[in-house]
Amino acid sequence: MAGVLAGCGGPGDSGDVTLKLVAADYGDSAANSSKKYWDKLARGFEKENPGIKVDVTVHSWNDVDREVKEMVKKGEAPDLAQIGAYADYAAQDKLYEADELLSIATQADFLAPLSRAGEVNRIQYGMPFASSTRLLFYNTKLFKDAHLTPPQSWSELKADAKALKARGVKIPYALPLGPEEAPAETLMWMLSGGGGYTDNVGSYDIDSKQNAKTFGWLRDNLVGEGLTGPTAPGEMNRAEAFAAFSRGEVGMLNGHPTLMKMAAKKGVKFGMVPAPGVNGKAQATMGVADWMMAFKQNGHRKEAGKFLDYVYSKKNVLDFSNEYDILPVTTSASQAMAKDRGHTELGKFLDELPTSQLYPVGKTSWAEVSAQIKKDIGKTVAQGGNPDSVLKGIQNRAVAAENAE
């Protein structure tokens, strides 16, 4: 390998190349920190590829995006970053394209919705690293006591929520439209109503008729009927909603795999079903992904590509997904997990991934639009709220942000 690198020119001329990787921590304690995963993976790679070293730094999710941003600003970009967003760096021409790095087999193995979400102007820069979908969680004891079945449509969801309220359930349906993760709850409801953040050609379509109708229904049928609990949706954050569900105070809410562990830890029995739609199961659910990217600055394209092909091998993707109860981003690992864990609760999330829709993360304007949604979306369902007007305001800001790019 050293002989091959010596012929590459540039940074490889002096012999060994050290790749610097900055990654996010998916663990919840020192015992299962992502640093352990990456260190083991790096040693395995180095053994097979003498001449390439991998130096890994892991930061918490609270810090990792900021740390990488500061490194780039100082002109000290890492070779690889596994963080939450890639589009700004792609727009600044700081990243390699995925097809400059990966083998054809590796790139083709990514799940299609995740690959598309990694594109800017139809070129993939963001490589999906971890993914998740959402399901409707319900408290099985509360449902059994009220002789209810999990809802498949909006009208059934409302009827179930009314029955739970009549039995004194504190929060029949938790609707967290507070700033922590408002864009997620918003997208889940948009999709269940046949809308979304963008139209078929990728332009912002936040104030569509479908979206206005969805939030009008929420205002009148859930919030207005007192079925979302004592806290106004615009003031309720996801963490608060998850904690309340884990205390047995919530009948239903949209959740991701993390909630399974939280609820089980507190002894709350739950079931999970696909998100209800207007007249039956929603056609699509929300998906989310975290991203891997490779910076051009240090010129280590070949070495980074070789390492990424190793990272995205079926075994390594499966190892990471199983360790942290998240969904694989590749077809080969997804099929292996479905075979092994398809009958488990995590398998239900896996079933939803192929038809999931993600945030428009390929737009550099998305960060600004997301912030506006966090600020204003709760007003759509407030008493006397006007969904058309609020959504129109967010749409206008989104178009302005997009045009300013």
Coordinates of C-alpha atoms in Angstrom, one line a residue:
M1 CA 0.0 0.0 0.0
A2 CA 2.8 2.4 0.9
G3 CA 4.3 1.8 -2.6
V4 CA 1.0 2.6 -4.2
L5 CA 0.6 5.8 -2.2
A6 CA 4.1 6.9 -3.0
G7 CA 3.0 7.2 -6.6
C8 CA -0.1 9.3 -5.9
G9 CA 1.7 12.6 -5.4
G10 CA 0.7 15.2 -2.8
P11 CA 0.3 14.2 0.9
G12 CA 1.0 10.5 0.3
D13 CA 4.6 11.1 -0.8
S14 CA 6.1 11.0 2.7
G15 CA 4.8 7.5 3.4
D16 CA 2.0 7.1 5.9
V17 CA -1.2 9.1 5.7
T18 CA -3.2 9.9 8.8
L19 CA -6.9 10.4 8.2
K20 CA -8.6 12.7 10.8
L21 CA -12.2 11.8 11.5
V22 CA -14.5 13.8 13.8
A23 CA -17.7 11.9 14.7
A24 CA -20.8 12.2 16.9
D25 CA -21.4 10.1 20.0
Y26 CA -24.4 7.9 19.9
G27 CA -23.8 6.3 23.3
D28 CA -25.4 7.3 26.5
S29 CA -22.5 6.5 28.8
A30 CA -18.7 5.9 28.7
A31 CA -19.4 2.2 28.4
N32 CA -21.0 2.4 25.0
S33 CA -19.4 5.6 23.6
S34 CA -19.0 5.7 19.9
K35 CA -15.3 6.2 20.5
K36 CA -15.1 2.5 21.3
Y37 CA -16.8 1.6 18.0
W38 CA -14.6 3.8 15.9
D39 CA -11.4 2.8 17.6
K40 CA -12.1 -0.8 17.0
L41 CA -13.1 -0.2 13.4
A42 CA -10.0 2.0 12.8
R43 CA -7.6 -0.7 14.1
G44 CA -9.2 -3.3 11.9
F45 CA -8.9 -1.0 8.9
E46 CA -5.2 -0.1 9.7
K47 CA -4.4 -3.8 9.9
E48 CA -5.7 -4.4 6.4
N49 CA -4.3 -1.1 5.0
P50 CA -0.7 -0.5 6.2
G51 CA 0.2 3.0 5.3
I52 CA -3.1 4.6 6.4
K53 CA -3.7 5.6 10.0
V54 CA -7.1 6.8 11.3
D55 CA -7.2 9.3 14.1
V56 CA -10.7 9.6 15.6
T57 CA -12.2 12.3 17.8
V58 CA -15.7 11.9 19.1
H59 CA -17.8 14.7 20.5
S60 CA -21.3 14.8 21.9
W61 CA -24.2 15.8 19.6
N62 CA -24.3 19.1 21.5
D63 CA -20.8 20.0 20.3
V64 CA -19.9 18.1 17.2
D65 CA -21.4 20.3 14.5
R66 CA -19.9 23.4 16.1
E67 CA -16.5 21.8 16.5
V68 CA -16.3 20.8 12.8
K69 CA -17.5 24.3 11.8
E70 CA -14.7 25.9 13.9
M71 CA -12.1 23.5 12.4
V72 CA -13.2 24.4 8.9
K73 CA -13.2 28.1 9.7
K74 CA -9.6 27.9 11.0
G75 CA -8.5 26.1 7.8
E76 CA -8.0 22.9 9.7
A77 CA -10.8 20.8 8.2
P78 CA -10.8 17.1 9.2
D79 CA -10.6 14.6 6.4
L80 CA -13.9 13.1 7.4
A81 CA -16.8 14.3 9.5
Q82 CA -19.8 12.3 10.7
I83 CA -22.2 15.0 11.8
G84 CA -25.7 16.4 11.3
A85 CA -25.5 18.5 8.1
Y86 CA -23.4 18.7 5.0
A87 CA -25.1 21.1 2.6
D88 CA -23.3 24.3 3.7
Y89 CA -19.9 22.7 3.1
A90 CA -21.0 21.3 -0.2
A91 CA -22.2 24.7 -1.3
Q92 CA -18.8 26.1 -0.4
D93 CA -17.1 23.5 -2.6
K94 CA -15.3 22.0 0.4
L95 CA -16.5 18.4 0.0
Y96 CA -15.6 15.5 -2.4
E97 CA -18.5 14.1 -4.3
A98 CA -19.6 10.6 -3.2
D99 CA -18.6 9.1 -6.5
E100 CA -15.1 10.5 -6.2
L101 CA -14.7 8.5 -3.0
L102 CA -16.7 5.3 -3.0
S103 CA -16.6 2.1 -5.1
I104 CA -19.7 1.7 -7.3
A105 CA -20.9 -1.2 -5.2
T106 CA -20.7 0.8 -2.0
Q107 CA -22.5 3.9 -3.4
A108 CA -25.2 1.7 -5.0
D109 CA -25.9 0.0 -1.7
F110 CA -27.3 3.1 0.0
L111 CA -31.0 3.1 0.4
A112 CA -32.5 5.3 -2.3
P113 CA -34.4 7.9 -0.1
L114 CA -31.2 8.4 1.9
S115 CA -29.0 8.8 -1.2
R116 CA -31.4 11.4 -2.6
A117 CA -31.4 13.3 0.6
G118 CA -27.6 13.5 0.4
E119 CA -27.7 15.4 -2.9
V120 CA -27.2 19.0 -3.8
N121 CA -28.2 19.9 -7.4
R122 CA -28.4 16.1 -8.1
I123 CA -24.8 15.4 -7.0
Q124 CA -24.4 13.3 -3.8
Y125 CA -22.0 14.9 -1.2
G126 CA -23.7 13.7 2.0
M127 CA -23.3 9.9 2.7
P128 CA -26.0 8.7 5.1
F129 CA -24.5 7.2 8.2
A130 CA -27.4 6.5 10.6
S131 CA -31.1 6.6 10.0
S132 CA -34.4 6.4 11.8
T133 CA -38.1 6.6 11.0
R134 CA -41.1 7.4 13.2
L135 CA -44.1 5.3 14.3
L136 CA -47.2 6.1 16.4
F137 CA -46.6 4.8 20.0
Y138 CA -49.6 4.0 22.2
N139 CA -49.8 3.0 25.8
T140 CA -51.2 -0.5 25.7
K141 CA -52.6 -0.5 29.3
L142 CA -54.5 2.7 28.8
F143 CA -55.9 1.4 25.5
K144 CA -56.8 -1.9 27.0
D145 CA -58.6 -0.3 30.0
A146 CA -60.6 1.9 27.5
H147 CA -61.3 -1.1 25.1
L148 CA -59.6 0.7 22.3
T149 CA -57.7 -0.5 19.2
P150 CA -54.8 1.6 17.7
P151 CA -55.9 4.1 15.2
Q152 CA -55.4 3.8 11.4
S153 CA -57.0 7.1 10.4
W154 CA -57.3 10.6 11.8
S155 CA -61.0 10.1 12.8
E156 CA -60.0 7.0 14.7
L157 CA -57.2 8.8 16.4
K158 CA -59.6 11.6 17.5
A159 CA -62.1 9.0 18.8
D160 CA -59.4 7.2 20.8
A161 CA -58.1 10.4 22.2
K162 CA -61.6 11.4 23.3
A163 CA -62.1 8.1 25.0
L164 CA -58.8 8.4 26.8
K165 CA -59.7 11.9 28.0
A166 CA -63.0 10.7 29.3
R167 CA -61.1 8.2 31.5
G168 CA -58.9 10.9 32.9
V169 CA -55.7 10.4 30.8
K170 CA -53.6 13.6 31.3
I171 CA -52.4 13.8 27.7
P172 CA -54.5 11.7 25.3
Y173 CA -52.3 12.7 22.3
A174 CA -48.9 14.5 22.8
L175 CA -48.3 17.1 20.1
P176 CA -44.8 18.5 20.6
L177 CA -44.6 21.5 18.3
G178 CA -42.1 23.3 20.7
P179 CA -38.8 24.5 19.4
E180 CA -36.7 21.3 20.3
E181 CA -38.0 19.2 17.3
A182 CA -41.0 21.0 15.8
P183 CA -39.8 20.4 12.2
A184 CA -40.2 16.6 12.9
E185 CA -43.7 16.6 14.3
T186 CA -44.7 19.1 11.6
L187 CA -43.4 16.9 8.8
M188 CA -45.0 13.8 10.2
W189 CA -48.4 15.5 10.2
M190 CA -47.8 17.1 6.7
L191 CA -47.0 13.6 5.2
S192 CA -50.0 12.0 6.9
G193 CA -52.2 14.7 5.3
G194 CA -50.7 14.1 1.8
G195 CA -48.4 17.2 1.9
G196 CA -44.8 17.9 2.9
Y197 CA -42.2 20.6 2.9
T198 CA -41.5 20.5 -0.8
D199 CA -43.4 19.6 -4.0
N200 CA -42.5 17.0 -6.6
V201 CA -39.7 19.1 -8.1
G202 CA -38.1 20.0 -4.7
S203 CA -39.4 23.5 -4.4
Y204 CA -40.7 24.6 -1.0
D205 CA -44.5 24.0 -0.7
I206 CA -45.1 24.7 2.9
D207 CA -48.3 26.7 2.4
S208 CA -50.0 24.0 0.2
K209 CA -53.7 23.4 0.6
Q210 CA -53.0 19.9 2.0
N211 CA -50.7 21.4 4.7
A212 CA -53.2 24.1 5.7
K213 CA -56.0 21.6 5.9
T214 CA -53.8 19.3 8.1
F215 CA -53.1 22.0 10.6
G216 CA -56.7 23.2 10.5
W217 CA -57.8 19.7 11.4
L218 CA -55.3 19.6 14.3
R219 CA -56.4 22.9 15.6
D220 CA -60.1 22.0 15.5
N221 CA -60.1 18.3 16.3
L222 CA -57.3 17.7 18.7
V223 CA -56.1 21.0 20.3
G224 CA -59.5 22.7 20.3
E225 CA -61.1 19.6 21.9
G226 CA -58.6 19.6 24.7
L227 CA -57.0 16.3 23.6
T228 CA -53.4 17.4 23.6
G229 CA -53.0 18.0 27.4
P230 CA -52.5 21.1 29.5
T231 CA -49.3 22.4 27.8
A232 CA -49.8 24.3 24.5
P233 CA -48.3 22.3 21.6
G234 CA -46.1 25.3 20.7
E235 CA -44.6 25.1 24.2
M236 CA -44.2 21.3 24.4
N237 CA -40.8 19.8 23.4
R238 CA -40.2 16.3 22.3
A239 CA -38.1 15.5 25.4
E240 CA -41.0 16.5 27.7
A241 CA -43.5 14.5 25.6
F242 CA -41.2 11.4 25.7
A243 CA -40.7 11.7 29.4
A244 CA -44.5 12.0 30.0
F245 CA -45.1 8.9 27.9
S246 CA -42.5 7.1 30.0
R247 CA -44.4 8.1 33.1
G248 CA -47.6 6.6 31.7
E249 CA -49.3 10.0 31.3
V250 CA -49.6 10.0 27.5
G251 CA -52.0 7.9 25.4
M252 CA -50.4 8.3 22.0
L253 CA -47.5 10.2 20.3
N254 CA -45.2 10.0 17.4
G255 CA -41.8 8.5 18.4
H256 CA -38.5 7.0 17.3
P257 CA -36.6 3.9 18.5
T258 CA -35.1 5.8 21.5
L259 CA -38.5 5.9 23.1
M260 CA -38.7 2.1 23.2
K261 CA -35.8 2.0 25.7
M262 CA -37.0 5.0 27.7
A263 CA -40.5 3.5 28.1
A264 CA -39.3 -0.1 28.8
K265 CA -36.9 1.3 31.5
K266 CA -39.9 2.8 33.3
G267 CA -42.0 -0.3 32.9
V268 CA -44.5 1.3 30.5
K269 CA -46.0 -1.2 28.1
F270 CA -46.5 0.1 24.6
G271 CA -47.4 -0.8 21.1
M272 CA -46.4 0.8 17.8
V273 CA -48.2 1.3 14.5
P274 CA -47.6 3.2 11.3
A275 CA -48.8 6.8 11.4
P276 CA -52.5 7.2 10.7
G277 CA -53.5 9.2 7.6
V278 CA -56.6 11.1 6.6
N279 CA -58.5 7.9 5.6
G280 CA -56.1 5.2 6.5
K281 CA -52.4 4.5 7.0
A282 CA -50.3 7.5 5.9
Q283 CA -48.6 7.0 2.5
A284 CA -45.2 8.0 3.8
T285 CA -43.5 8.4 7.2
M286 CA -40.8 10.8 8.2
G287 CA -37.2 9.6 8.0
V288 CA -34.1 11.2 9.4
A289 CA -30.4 10.6 8.7
D290 CA -27.1 11.7 10.0
W291 CA -24.3 12.3 7.6
M292 CA -20.7 11.4 6.7
M293 CA -18.7 13.7 4.5
A294 CA -15.2 14.0 3.2
F295 CA -13.4 17.4 3.0
K296 CA -11.0 18.2 0.1
Q297 CA -8.6 20.3 2.1
N298 CA -5.9 17.7 2.9
G299 CA -6.1 16.0 -0.5
H300 CA -6.6 12.5 1.0
R301 CA -9.3 11.4 -1.5
K302 CA -8.1 7.9 -2.2
E303 CA -7.3 7.1 1.4
A304 CA -10.6 8.5 2.6
G305 CA -12.4 6.5 -0.1
K306 CA -10.7 3.3 0.9
F307 CA -11.6 3.9 4.5
L308 CA -15.3 4.7 3.7
D309 CA -15.6 1.5 1.6
Y310 CA -14.5 -0.3 4.8
V311 CA -16.9 1.7 7.0
Y312 CA -19.9 0.9 4.8
S313 CA -19.2 -2.9 4.6
K314 CA -22.3 -4.9 5.6
K315 CA -20.7 -6.1 8.8
N316 CA -19.6 -2.7 10.0
V317 CA -22.9 -1.0 9.2
L318 CA -24.8 -3.8 11.0
D319 CA -22.4 -3.7 14.0
F320 CA -23.1 0.0 14.5
S321 CA -26.9 -0.3 13.9
N322 CA -27.2 -3.1 16.4
E323 CA -25.0 -1.4 19.0
Y324 CA -27.2 1.8 19.1
D325 CA -30.6 0.5 18.0
I326 CA -30.7 2.6 14.9
L327 CA -31.6 1.7 11.3
P328 CA -28.9 0.7 8.7
V329 CA -28.4 3.0 5.7
T330 CA -27.6 0.3 3.2
T331 CA -29.7 -2.3 1.4
S332 CA -27.4 -5.2 2.3
A333 CA -27.4 -4.4 6.0
S334 CA -31.1 -3.6 6.1
Q335 CA -31.9 -7.0 4.5
A336 CA -29.6 -8.7 7.0
M337 CA -31.2 -6.9 9.9
A338 CA -34.7 -7.7 8.6
K339 CA -33.8 -11.4 8.5
D340 CA -32.3 -11.3 12.0
R341 CA -34.5 -8.7 13.7
G342 CA -37.5 -8.3 11.5
H343 CA -39.8 -9.8 14.1
T344 CA -38.6 -7.5 16.8
E345 CA -39.9 -4.0 17.6
L346 CA -37.0 -2.4 15.7
G347 CA -38.1 -4.3 12.6
K348 CA -41.3 -2.2 12.5
F349 CA -39.2 1.0 12.0
L350 CA -37.2 -0.8 9.3
D351 CA -40.4 -1.6 7.4
E352 CA -41.1 2.1 7.0
L353 CA -37.7 3.2 5.8
P354 CA -38.0 2.5 2.1
T355 CA -40.9 4.9 1.7
S356 CA -39.8 7.5 4.2
Q357 CA -39.3 11.1 3.3
L358 CA -36.6 13.3 4.8
Y359 CA -36.1 16.9 5.5
P360 CA -34.9 18.9 2.5
V361 CA -31.4 18.8 3.9
G362 CA -29.8 19.3 0.5
K363 CA -30.9 22.9 0.6
T364 CA -28.5 25.3 2.3
S365 CA -31.6 27.4 3.2
W366 CA -33.0 24.5 5.3
A367 CA -31.3 25.6 8.5
E368 CA -33.0 29.0 8.3
V369 CA -36.4 27.5 7.4
S370 CA -36.2 25.0 10.2
A371 CA -35.5 27.8 12.7
Q372 CA -38.6 29.6 11.4
I373 CA -40.7 26.5 11.7
K374 CA -39.5 26.1 15.3
K375 CA -40.5 29.7 16.0
D376 CA -43.9 29.8 14.4
I377 CA -45.5 26.4 13.7
G378 CA -47.2 26.2 17.1
K379 CA -49.3 29.3 16.1
T380 CA -51.1 27.2 13.5
V381 CA -53.0 25.2 16.1
A382 CA -53.3 27.8 18.9
Q383 CA -56.8 29.0 19.7
G384 CA -57.9 31.4 17.0
G385 CA -54.8 30.4 15.0
N386 CA -54.8 30.8 11.2
P387 CA -52.9 27.9 9.5
D388 CA -53.1 29.5 6.1
S389 CA -51.5 32.8 7.3
V390 CA -48.8 31.2 9.4
L391 CA -47.8 28.7 6.7
K392 CA -47.8 31.5 4.1
G393 CA -45.4 33.5 6.3
I394 CA -43.0 30.5 6.7
Q395 CA -43.2 29.8 3.0
N396 CA -42.4 33.4 2.1
R397 CA -39.3 33.3 4.4
A398 CA -38.3 29.9 2.9
V399 CA -38.5 31.3 -0.7
A400 CA -36.5 34.4 0.3
A401 CA -33.8 32.2 2.0
E402 CA -33.6 30.0 -1.1
N403 CA -33.3 32.9 -3.4
A404 CA -30.6 34.5 -1.3
E405 CA -28.3 31.4 -1.7

